[in-house]
Amino acid sequence: MTQESDRRIKIAVQKSGRLTEHSLDLLVRCGLLYSRGRDQLICYGENMPVDVLLMRDDDIPGLVQEGVCDLGFVGRNIVEERRLALLAEHTPVEFEQIVTLGFGHCRLSFGVPETMDFADIRSLEGMRIATTYPAIVADFLRREELAATLVKFSGAVEIAPSLGKADVICDLVSSGSTMRAHHLREVATILDSEAVLIARPAAERTQHAWIERLLQRLQGVLQVKESKYIMLHAPRSALPRIAQLLPGSEAPTIIPLEGREDRVAVHAVCRENVFWETLEQLKEVGASSMLVLPVEKMLF
Ligand code: PRT
Ligand code: ZN
């Protein structure tokens, strides 16, 4: 009988779309080497018991919900839509959003024809709203105690008003140019979204050492992006002020300098980028010989 920890992990990633490249890149930076199957739908992990299933993004929460996949990279908009749809049909939700990934940013917003009078959200009362996110919009309308009719679309929502199929739309926006091109005005945002990692509930995922290991590496990879290693010399007396100036650093290492009682070397990992302004402020309090280095890997 195979142990749970011997089982290969399955991760769902969007097959081809806005999230594909970033998601696969994160897995590679977690150390995964993979080869792509002949059908192009599965990437087989060569150095970890991890396989990546390439799927349509809309199917990813369902695959984790059903336990086919352990983890999934997907937009919060899709996760939230599926979560609310499951709740509406009284089905227990068996996935959790565990990490925000910092790419795929967009927002779910109402767009109204440029010529429409729109004072505030109450103007939606009685309207026909076209959307591919019926569960999120329905939840919003319920919370705002608004009565409106949902018109479900599977794509190209922005043409619904000009076709006479709806009065307003609720759709994803990033630059805003699609709405503008269709003479729609973005009037209110109901969800801010970015790519997230979803997983089976904690009680289940913690059973598998490789899932835990991968999650730890992922935290390290995400943390590393902005992190810098800074080295400098400074007067001992300025150490409290220097600690305040170093962005997001914890417990810097202090090293004595040979033959110098008053000055020390300070090494610290900063969890945020170190800007020129910071270096100039450090110089003002007596720091010298400052070096800022990129960090390649981190593990906590
Ligand atoms: O084939 P599959 O179903 O997997 O792909 P898809 O076409 O459904 O998804 P895809 O690749 O377009 O988007 C995947 C995810 O990227 C989405 O679920 C969001 O989480 C995120 N994302 C980020 C976006 C956008 N930005 C975005 N701008 N998804 C869609 N758009 C569309 C939007 O629907 C609208 O049509 O782009 C248009 C608006 O863009 P702007 O820049 O004109 O405002
Ligand atoms: Zn999709």
CSV table of C-alpha atoms and ligand atoms in Angstrom, one decimal:
chain,number,residue,atom,x,y,z
A,1,MET,CA,0.0,0.0,0.0
A,2,THR,CA,1.3,3.4,-0.8
A,3,GLN,CA,1.7,5.9,2.0
A,4,GLU,CA,0.1,9.4,1.5
A,5,SER,CA,3.6,10.9,1.6
A,6,ASP,CA,4.6,8.7,-1.4
A,7,ARG,CA,1.8,9.9,-3.6
A,8,ARG,CA,2.7,12.4,-6.3
A,9,ILE,CA,1.4,15.9,-5.8
A,10,LYS,CA,-0.8,17.4,-8.6
A,11,ILE,CA,-0.8,21.1,-9.2
A,12,ALA,CA,-3.3,22.8,-11.6
A,13,VAL,CA,-1.9,25.7,-13.7
A,14,GLN,CA,-3.7,27.6,-16.5
A,15,LYS,CA,-2.9,25.9,-19.8
A,16,SER,CA,-2.6,29.0,-21.9
A,17,GLY,CA,-3.4,32.5,-20.7
A,18,ARG,CA,-2.4,35.4,-18.6
A,19,LEU,CA,-1.3,33.3,-15.6
A,20,THR,CA,0.5,30.4,-17.3
A,21,GLU,CA,4.0,31.8,-17.6
A,22,HIS,CA,4.2,33.4,-14.1
A,23,SER,CA,2.8,30.3,-12.5
A,24,LEU,CA,5.2,27.9,-14.2
A,25,ASP,CA,8.1,30.3,-13.5
A,26,LEU,CA,7.3,30.3,-9.8
A,27,LEU,CA,7.4,26.5,-9.7
A,28,VAL,CA,10.7,26.5,-11.5
A,29,ARG,CA,12.1,28.9,-9.0
A,30,CYS,CA,10.9,26.5,-6.2
A,31,GLY,CA,13.4,24.1,-7.8
A,32,LEU,CA,11.0,22.0,-10.0
A,33,LEU,CA,12.5,20.5,-13.2
A,34,TYR,CA,9.8,19.1,-15.5
A,35,SER,CA,9.3,17.6,-18.9
A,36,ARG,CA,6.1,18.2,-20.8
A,37,GLY,CA,4.0,15.2,-21.7
A,38,ARG,CA,3.3,14.4,-25.4
A,39,ASP,CA,-0.4,15.5,-25.0
A,40,GLN,CA,0.9,18.9,-23.6
A,41,LEU,CA,-1.6,18.6,-20.7
A,42,ILE,CA,0.8,17.3,-18.0
A,43,CYS,CA,4.2,18.4,-17.0
A,44,TYR,CA,6.0,15.6,-15.2
A,45,GLY,CA,8.3,16.6,-12.3
A,46,GLU,CA,11.7,15.0,-12.7
A,47,ASN,CA,13.3,15.9,-9.4
A,48,MET,CA,10.2,16.1,-7.1
A,49,PRO,CA,7.1,13.9,-6.9
A,50,VAL,CA,5.1,16.8,-8.4
A,51,ASP,CA,3.1,16.8,-11.6
A,52,VAL,CA,1.5,19.9,-13.2
A,53,LEU,CA,-1.8,19.6,-14.9
A,54,LEU,CA,-2.5,22.3,-17.5
A,55,MET,CA,-6.1,23.3,-17.5
A,56,ARG,CA,-8.6,26.1,-18.3
A,57,ASP,CA,-8.5,28.5,-15.4
A,58,ASP,CA,-12.3,28.2,-14.8
A,59,ASP,CA,-11.8,24.4,-14.0
A,60,ILE,CA,-9.0,24.9,-11.5
A,61,PRO,CA,-11.0,25.4,-8.3
A,62,GLY,CA,-13.3,22.5,-9.2
A,63,LEU,CA,-10.2,20.2,-9.6
A,64,VAL,CA,-9.0,21.1,-6.1
A,65,GLN,CA,-12.5,20.9,-4.7
A,66,GLU,CA,-12.8,17.3,-6.0
A,67,GLY,CA,-9.4,16.4,-4.7
A,68,VAL,CA,-8.0,15.7,-8.2
A,69,CYS,CA,-5.4,18.4,-7.6
A,70,ASP,CA,-3.7,19.3,-4.3
A,71,LEU,CA,-2.9,22.9,-5.3
A,72,GLY,CA,-4.0,25.3,-8.0
A,73,PHE,CA,-2.7,28.6,-9.3
A,74,VAL,CA,-5.7,30.8,-10.3
A,75,GLY,CA,-7.2,34.3,-10.2
A,76,ARG,CA,-9.0,35.3,-7.0
A,77,ASN,CA,-12.0,36.2,-9.2
A,78,ILE,CA,-12.4,32.6,-10.3
A,79,VAL,CA,-11.8,31.3,-6.8
A,80,GLU,CA,-14.4,33.6,-5.3
A,81,GLU,CA,-17.0,32.9,-8.0
A,82,ARG,CA,-16.7,29.1,-7.4
A,83,ARG,CA,-16.7,29.5,-3.6
A,84,LEU,CA,-19.9,31.6,-3.6
A,85,ALA,CA,-21.5,29.3,-6.2
A,86,LEU,CA,-20.8,26.3,-3.9
A,87,LEU,CA,-22.1,28.1,-0.8
A,88,ALA,CA,-25.3,29.0,-2.7
A,89,GLU,CA,-25.9,25.4,-3.4
A,90,HIS,CA,-25.0,24.4,0.2
A,91,THR,CA,-22.0,22.4,-0.9
A,92,PRO,CA,-19.1,22.5,1.6
A,93,VAL,CA,-16.1,24.3,0.1
A,94,GLU,CA,-13.0,22.1,0.1
A,95,PHE,CA,-10.3,24.5,-1.0
A,96,GLU,CA,-8.6,27.4,0.7
A,97,GLN,CA,-6.8,30.4,-0.7
A,98,ILE,CA,-3.4,30.2,1.0
A,99,VAL,CA,-0.9,32.5,-0.7
A,100,THR,CA,-1.3,35.7,-2.8
A,101,LEU,CA,1.1,35.6,-5.7
A,102,GLY,CA,1.6,39.2,-6.7
A,103,PHE,CA,0.8,38.9,-10.5
A,104,GLY,CA,-2.4,38.9,-12.6
A,105,HIS,CA,-3.8,42.0,-10.9
A,106,CYS,CA,-7.2,43.1,-12.1
A,107,ARG,CA,-10.5,44.2,-10.6
A,108,LEU,CA,-14.1,43.2,-11.1
A,109,SER,CA,-16.1,46.4,-11.8
A,110,PHE,CA,-19.4,47.7,-13.0
A,111,GLY,CA,-19.3,49.5,-16.3
A,112,VAL,CA,-22.2,51.7,-17.5
A,113,PRO,CA,-22.8,53.3,-20.9
A,114,GLU,CA,-21.0,56.7,-21.0
A,115,THR,CA,-24.4,58.4,-21.5
A,116,MET,CA,-26.1,56.9,-18.5
A,117,ASP,CA,-26.7,58.9,-15.3
A,118,PHE,CA,-25.0,57.0,-12.6
A,119,ALA,CA,-25.0,58.7,-9.1
A,120,ASP,CA,-23.9,55.8,-7.0
A,121,ILE,CA,-24.4,52.1,-6.5
A,122,ARG,CA,-28.2,52.5,-5.9
A,123,SER,CA,-28.5,53.5,-9.6
A,124,LEU,CA,-28.2,49.8,-10.3
A,125,GLU,CA,-31.6,49.1,-8.9
A,126,GLY,CA,-33.8,47.4,-11.5
A,127,MET,CA,-31.1,47.2,-14.1
A,128,ARG,CA,-30.1,44.2,-16.3
A,129,ILE,CA,-26.5,43.4,-15.5
A,130,ALA,CA,-24.4,41.2,-17.9
A,131,THR,CA,-21.5,39.3,-16.3
A,132,THR,CA,-19.5,36.1,-16.3
A,133,TYR,CA,-19.4,36.3,-12.5
A,134,PRO,CA,-23.0,35.8,-11.5
A,135,ALA,CA,-22.3,34.4,-8.0
A,136,ILE,CA,-20.1,37.3,-7.0
A,137,VAL,CA,-22.5,39.9,-8.5
A,138,ALA,CA,-25.5,38.2,-6.8
A,139,ASP,CA,-23.7,38.2,-3.5
A,140,PHE,CA,-22.8,41.9,-3.9
A,141,LEU,CA,-26.4,42.8,-4.8
A,142,ARG,CA,-27.7,40.8,-1.8
A,143,ARG,CA,-25.4,42.6,0.6
A,144,GLU,CA,-26.3,46.0,-0.8
A,145,GLU,CA,-30.0,45.0,-0.8
A,146,LEU,CA,-30.4,45.9,-4.5
A,147,ALA,CA,-32.8,44.2,-6.8
A,148,ALA,CA,-31.4,43.7,-10.4
A,149,THR,CA,-31.5,41.1,-13.1
A,150,LEU,CA,-28.4,39.1,-13.9
A,151,VAL,CA,-27.7,38.2,-17.5
A,152,LYS,CA,-25.1,35.5,-17.6
A,153,PHE,CA,-22.5,35.7,-20.3
A,154,SER,CA,-19.6,33.3,-21.0
A,155,GLY,CA,-17.4,36.0,-22.6
A,156,ALA,CA,-17.4,39.3,-24.5
A,157,VAL,CA,-19.5,40.9,-21.8
A,158,GLU,CA,-18.6,44.4,-22.9
A,159,ILE,CA,-20.8,44.1,-26.1
A,160,ALA,CA,-24.0,43.3,-24.1
A,161,PRO,CA,-25.2,46.9,-23.7
A,162,SER,CA,-24.7,47.7,-27.4
A,163,LEU,CA,-26.6,44.5,-28.3
A,164,GLY,CA,-29.5,45.5,-26.1
A,165,LYS,CA,-29.0,42.4,-23.9
A,166,ALA,CA,-28.2,44.3,-20.7
A,167,ASP,CA,-28.1,47.9,-19.3
A,168,VAL,CA,-24.8,47.6,-17.6
A,169,ILE,CA,-22.0,45.1,-17.2
A,170,CYS,CA,-19.8,43.7,-14.4
A,171,ASP,CA,-16.5,42.5,-15.8
A,172,LEU,CA,-12.7,42.3,-15.2
A,173,VAL,CA,-10.7,45.5,-15.8
A,174,SER,CA,-7.0,46.0,-15.8
A,175,SER,CA,-6.0,49.1,-17.9
A,176,GLY,CA,-9.6,50.1,-18.6
A,177,SER,CA,-9.1,50.4,-22.3
A,178,THR,CA,-11.7,47.6,-23.2
A,179,MET,CA,-14.5,49.3,-21.4
A,180,ARG,CA,-13.5,52.7,-22.9
A,181,ALA,CA,-13.4,51.2,-26.4
A,182,HIS,CA,-17.0,50.1,-25.9
A,183,HIS,CA,-18.1,53.5,-24.6
A,184,LEU,CA,-18.6,52.1,-21.1
A,185,ARG,CA,-17.6,54.0,-17.9
A,186,GLU,CA,-16.1,52.0,-15.0
A,187,VAL,CA,-18.1,53.2,-12.0
A,188,ALA,CA,-17.6,50.8,-9.0
A,189,THR,CA,-15.2,47.9,-8.1
A,190,ILE,CA,-16.6,45.0,-6.2
A,191,LEU,CA,-13.5,42.7,-6.1
A,192,ASP,CA,-9.8,43.3,-6.3
A,193,SER,CA,-8.1,40.3,-7.8
A,194,GLU,CA,-4.6,38.8,-8.4
A,195,ALA,CA,-3.3,35.3,-8.8
A,196,VAL,CA,-3.5,33.2,-5.7
A,197,LEU,CA,-2.6,29.6,-4.7
A,198,ILE,CA,-5.4,27.5,-3.6
A,199,ALA,CA,-5.1,24.2,-1.7
A,200,ARG,CA,-7.0,21.4,-0.1
A,201,PRO,CA,-7.9,22.2,3.6
A,202,ALA,CA,-5.0,22.3,6.1
A,203,ALA,CA,-5.8,19.0,7.8
A,204,GLU,CA,-5.3,17.3,4.5
A,205,ARG,CA,-2.4,19.1,2.9
A,206,THR,CA,-0.2,18.9,6.0
A,207,GLN,CA,-0.3,15.1,5.6
A,208,HIS,CA,2.1,15.4,2.7
A,209,ALA,CA,5.7,16.4,3.4
A,210,TRP,CA,6.3,17.6,-0.2
A,211,ILE,CA,3.3,19.9,-0.2
A,212,GLU,CA,4.6,21.6,3.0
A,213,ARG,CA,8.1,21.7,1.5
A,214,LEU,CA,6.9,23.3,-1.7
A,215,LEU,CA,4.8,25.9,0.2
A,216,GLN,CA,7.9,26.8,2.3
A,217,ARG,CA,10.0,27.3,-0.9
A,218,LEU,CA,7.2,29.3,-2.5
A,219,GLN,CA,7.1,31.7,0.5
A,220,GLY,CA,10.9,32.0,0.2
A,221,VAL,CA,10.7,32.7,-3.6
A,222,LEU,CA,8.0,35.4,-3.1
A,223,GLN,CA,9.8,37.0,-0.2
A,224,VAL,CA,13.1,37.1,-2.2
A,225,LYS,CA,11.6,39.2,-5.0
A,226,GLU,CA,11.8,42.4,-3.1
A,227,SER,CA,14.5,41.5,-0.6
A,228,LYS,CA,18.1,42.9,-0.6
A,229,TYR,CA,21.1,42.1,1.5
A,230,ILE,CA,22.8,45.2,2.7
A,231,MET,CA,26.3,45.6,4.2
A,232,LEU,CA,27.7,48.8,5.6
A,233,HIS,CA,30.0,50.3,8.2
A,234,ALA,CA,28.6,52.6,10.9
A,235,PRO,CA,29.3,54.2,14.2
A,236,ARG,CA,28.2,51.9,17.0
A,237,SER,CA,26.2,54.9,18.5
A,238,ALA,CA,24.1,55.1,15.3
A,239,LEU,CA,22.9,51.5,15.4
A,240,PRO,CA,19.4,52.2,16.8
A,241,ARG,CA,18.8,54.8,14.1
A,242,ILE,CA,20.2,52.6,11.4
A,243,ALA,CA,17.9,49.7,12.4
A,244,GLN,CA,15.0,52.1,12.0
A,245,LEU,CA,16.1,53.1,8.6
A,246,LEU,CA,16.6,49.6,7.1
A,247,PRO,CA,13.3,48.7,5.6
A,248,GLY,CA,11.8,45.5,7.0
A,249,SER,CA,15.0,44.1,8.5
A,250,GLU,CA,15.0,42.0,11.6
A,251,ALA,CA,18.0,41.6,13.9
A,252,PRO,CA,20.9,42.8,11.8
A,253,THR,CA,24.3,41.1,12.3
A,254,ILE,CA,26.8,43.4,14.0
A,255,ILE,CA,30.5,42.6,13.3
A,256,PRO,CA,33.4,44.4,15.1
A,257,LEU,CA,35.9,46.1,12.8
A,258,GLU,CA,39.6,45.3,13.5
A,259,GLY,CA,41.3,48.3,15.3
A,260,ARG,CA,38.1,50.4,15.4
A,261,GLU,CA,36.3,50.6,18.8
A,262,ASP,CA,33.7,53.1,17.6
A,263,ARG,CA,32.7,51.6,14.2
A,264,VAL,CA,31.1,48.3,13.3
A,265,ALA,CA,30.0,46.4,10.2
A,266,VAL,CA,26.3,45.9,9.8
A,267,HIS,CA,24.8,43.1,7.6
A,268,ALA,CA,21.0,42.8,7.2
A,269,VAL,CA,18.4,41.3,5.0
A,270,CYS,CA,15.8,43.9,4.1
A,271,ARG,CA,12.4,42.5,3.2
A,272,GLU,CA,11.8,45.5,0.9
A,273,ASN,CA,13.7,47.2,-1.8
A,274,VAL,CA,16.4,49.6,-0.6
A,275,PHE,CA,16.1,52.9,-2.4
A,276,TRP,CA,18.8,55.6,-3.0
A,277,GLU,CA,16.9,57.8,-0.5
A,278,THR,CA,17.5,55.2,2.2
A,279,LEU,CA,21.2,55.0,1.4
A,280,GLU,CA,21.4,58.8,1.6
A,281,GLN,CA,19.7,58.8,5.0
A,282,LEU,CA,22.0,56.1,6.2
A,283,LYS,CA,25.0,58.2,5.1
A,284,GLU,CA,23.7,61.2,7.0
A,285,VAL,CA,23.8,59.2,10.3
A,286,GLY,CA,27.4,58.1,9.6
A,287,ALA,CA,27.2,54.9,7.5
A,288,SER,CA,29.8,54.3,4.9
A,289,SER,CA,31.0,51.5,2.5
A,290,MET,CA,27.4,50.6,1.8
A,291,LEU,CA,26.7,47.6,-0.5
A,292,VAL,CA,23.3,46.4,-1.6
A,293,LEU,CA,23.1,42.9,-3.0
A,294,PRO,CA,20.2,41.0,-4.5
A,295,VAL,CA,19.1,37.8,-2.6
A,296,GLU,CA,18.8,34.7,-4.6
A,297,LYS,CA,17.2,32.2,-2.2
A,298,MET,CA,15.7,32.3,1.3
A,299,LEU,CA,14.3,29.6,3.5
A,300,PHE,CA,12.7,30.2,6.9
B,1,PRT,O1,-8.7,29.7,-21.5
B,1,PRT,P1,-8.9,30.1,-20.1
B,1,PRT,O2,-10.3,30.0,-19.7
B,1,PRT,O3,-7.9,29.4,-19.2
B,1,PRT,O4,-8.5,31.6,-20.1
B,1,PRT,P2,-9.3,33.0,-19.9
B,1,PRT,O5,-9.4,33.6,-21.3
B,1,PRT,O6,-10.6,32.8,-19.2
B,1,PRT,O7,-8.4,33.8,-19.0
B,1,PRT,P3,-7.3,34.9,-19.2
B,1,PRT,O8,-6.0,34.2,-19.6
B,1,PRT,O9,-7.7,36.0,-20.1
B,1,PRT,O10,-7.2,35.5,-17.7
B,1,PRT,C1,-6.8,34.7,-16.7
B,1,PRT,C2,-6.8,35.5,-15.4
B,1,PRT,O11,-6.0,36.6,-15.5
B,1,PRT,C3,-8.2,36.0,-15.0
B,1,PRT,O12,-9.1,35.1,-14.4
B,1,PRT,C4,-7.8,37.2,-14.1
B,1,PRT,O13,-7.6,36.7,-12.8
B,1,PRT,C5,-6.5,37.7,-14.6
B,1,PRT,N1,-6.6,38.9,-15.4
B,1,PRT,C6,-5.8,40.0,-15.2
B,1,PRT,C7,-7.4,39.2,-16.4
B,1,PRT,C8,-7.1,40.5,-16.8
B,1,PRT,N2,-6.1,41.0,-16.0
B,1,PRT,C9,-7.9,41.1,-17.9
B,1,PRT,N3,-7.7,42.3,-18.2
B,1,PRT,N4,-8.4,38.5,-17.0
B,1,PRT,C10,-9.1,39.1,-18.0
B,1,PRT,N5,-8.9,40.3,-18.4
B,1,PRT,C11,-9.7,40.8,-19.6
B,1,PRT,C12,-11.1,41.3,-19.2
B,1,PRT,O14,-12.0,40.2,-19.1
B,1,PRT,C13,-11.5,42.2,-20.3
B,1,PRT,O15,-12.0,41.5,-21.4
B,1,PRT,O16,-9.2,41.8,-20.3
B,1,PRT,C14,-10.2,42.8,-20.7
B,1,PRT,C15,-10.0,44.1,-19.9
B,1,PRT,O17,-8.6,44.5,-19.9
B,1,PRT,P4,-8.3,46.0,-20.0
B,1,PRT,O18,-6.8,46.1,-19.8
B,1,PRT,O19,-8.7,46.5,-21.3
B,1,PRT,O20,-9.0,46.7,-18.9
B,2,ZN,ZN,-11.3,31.1,-18.3
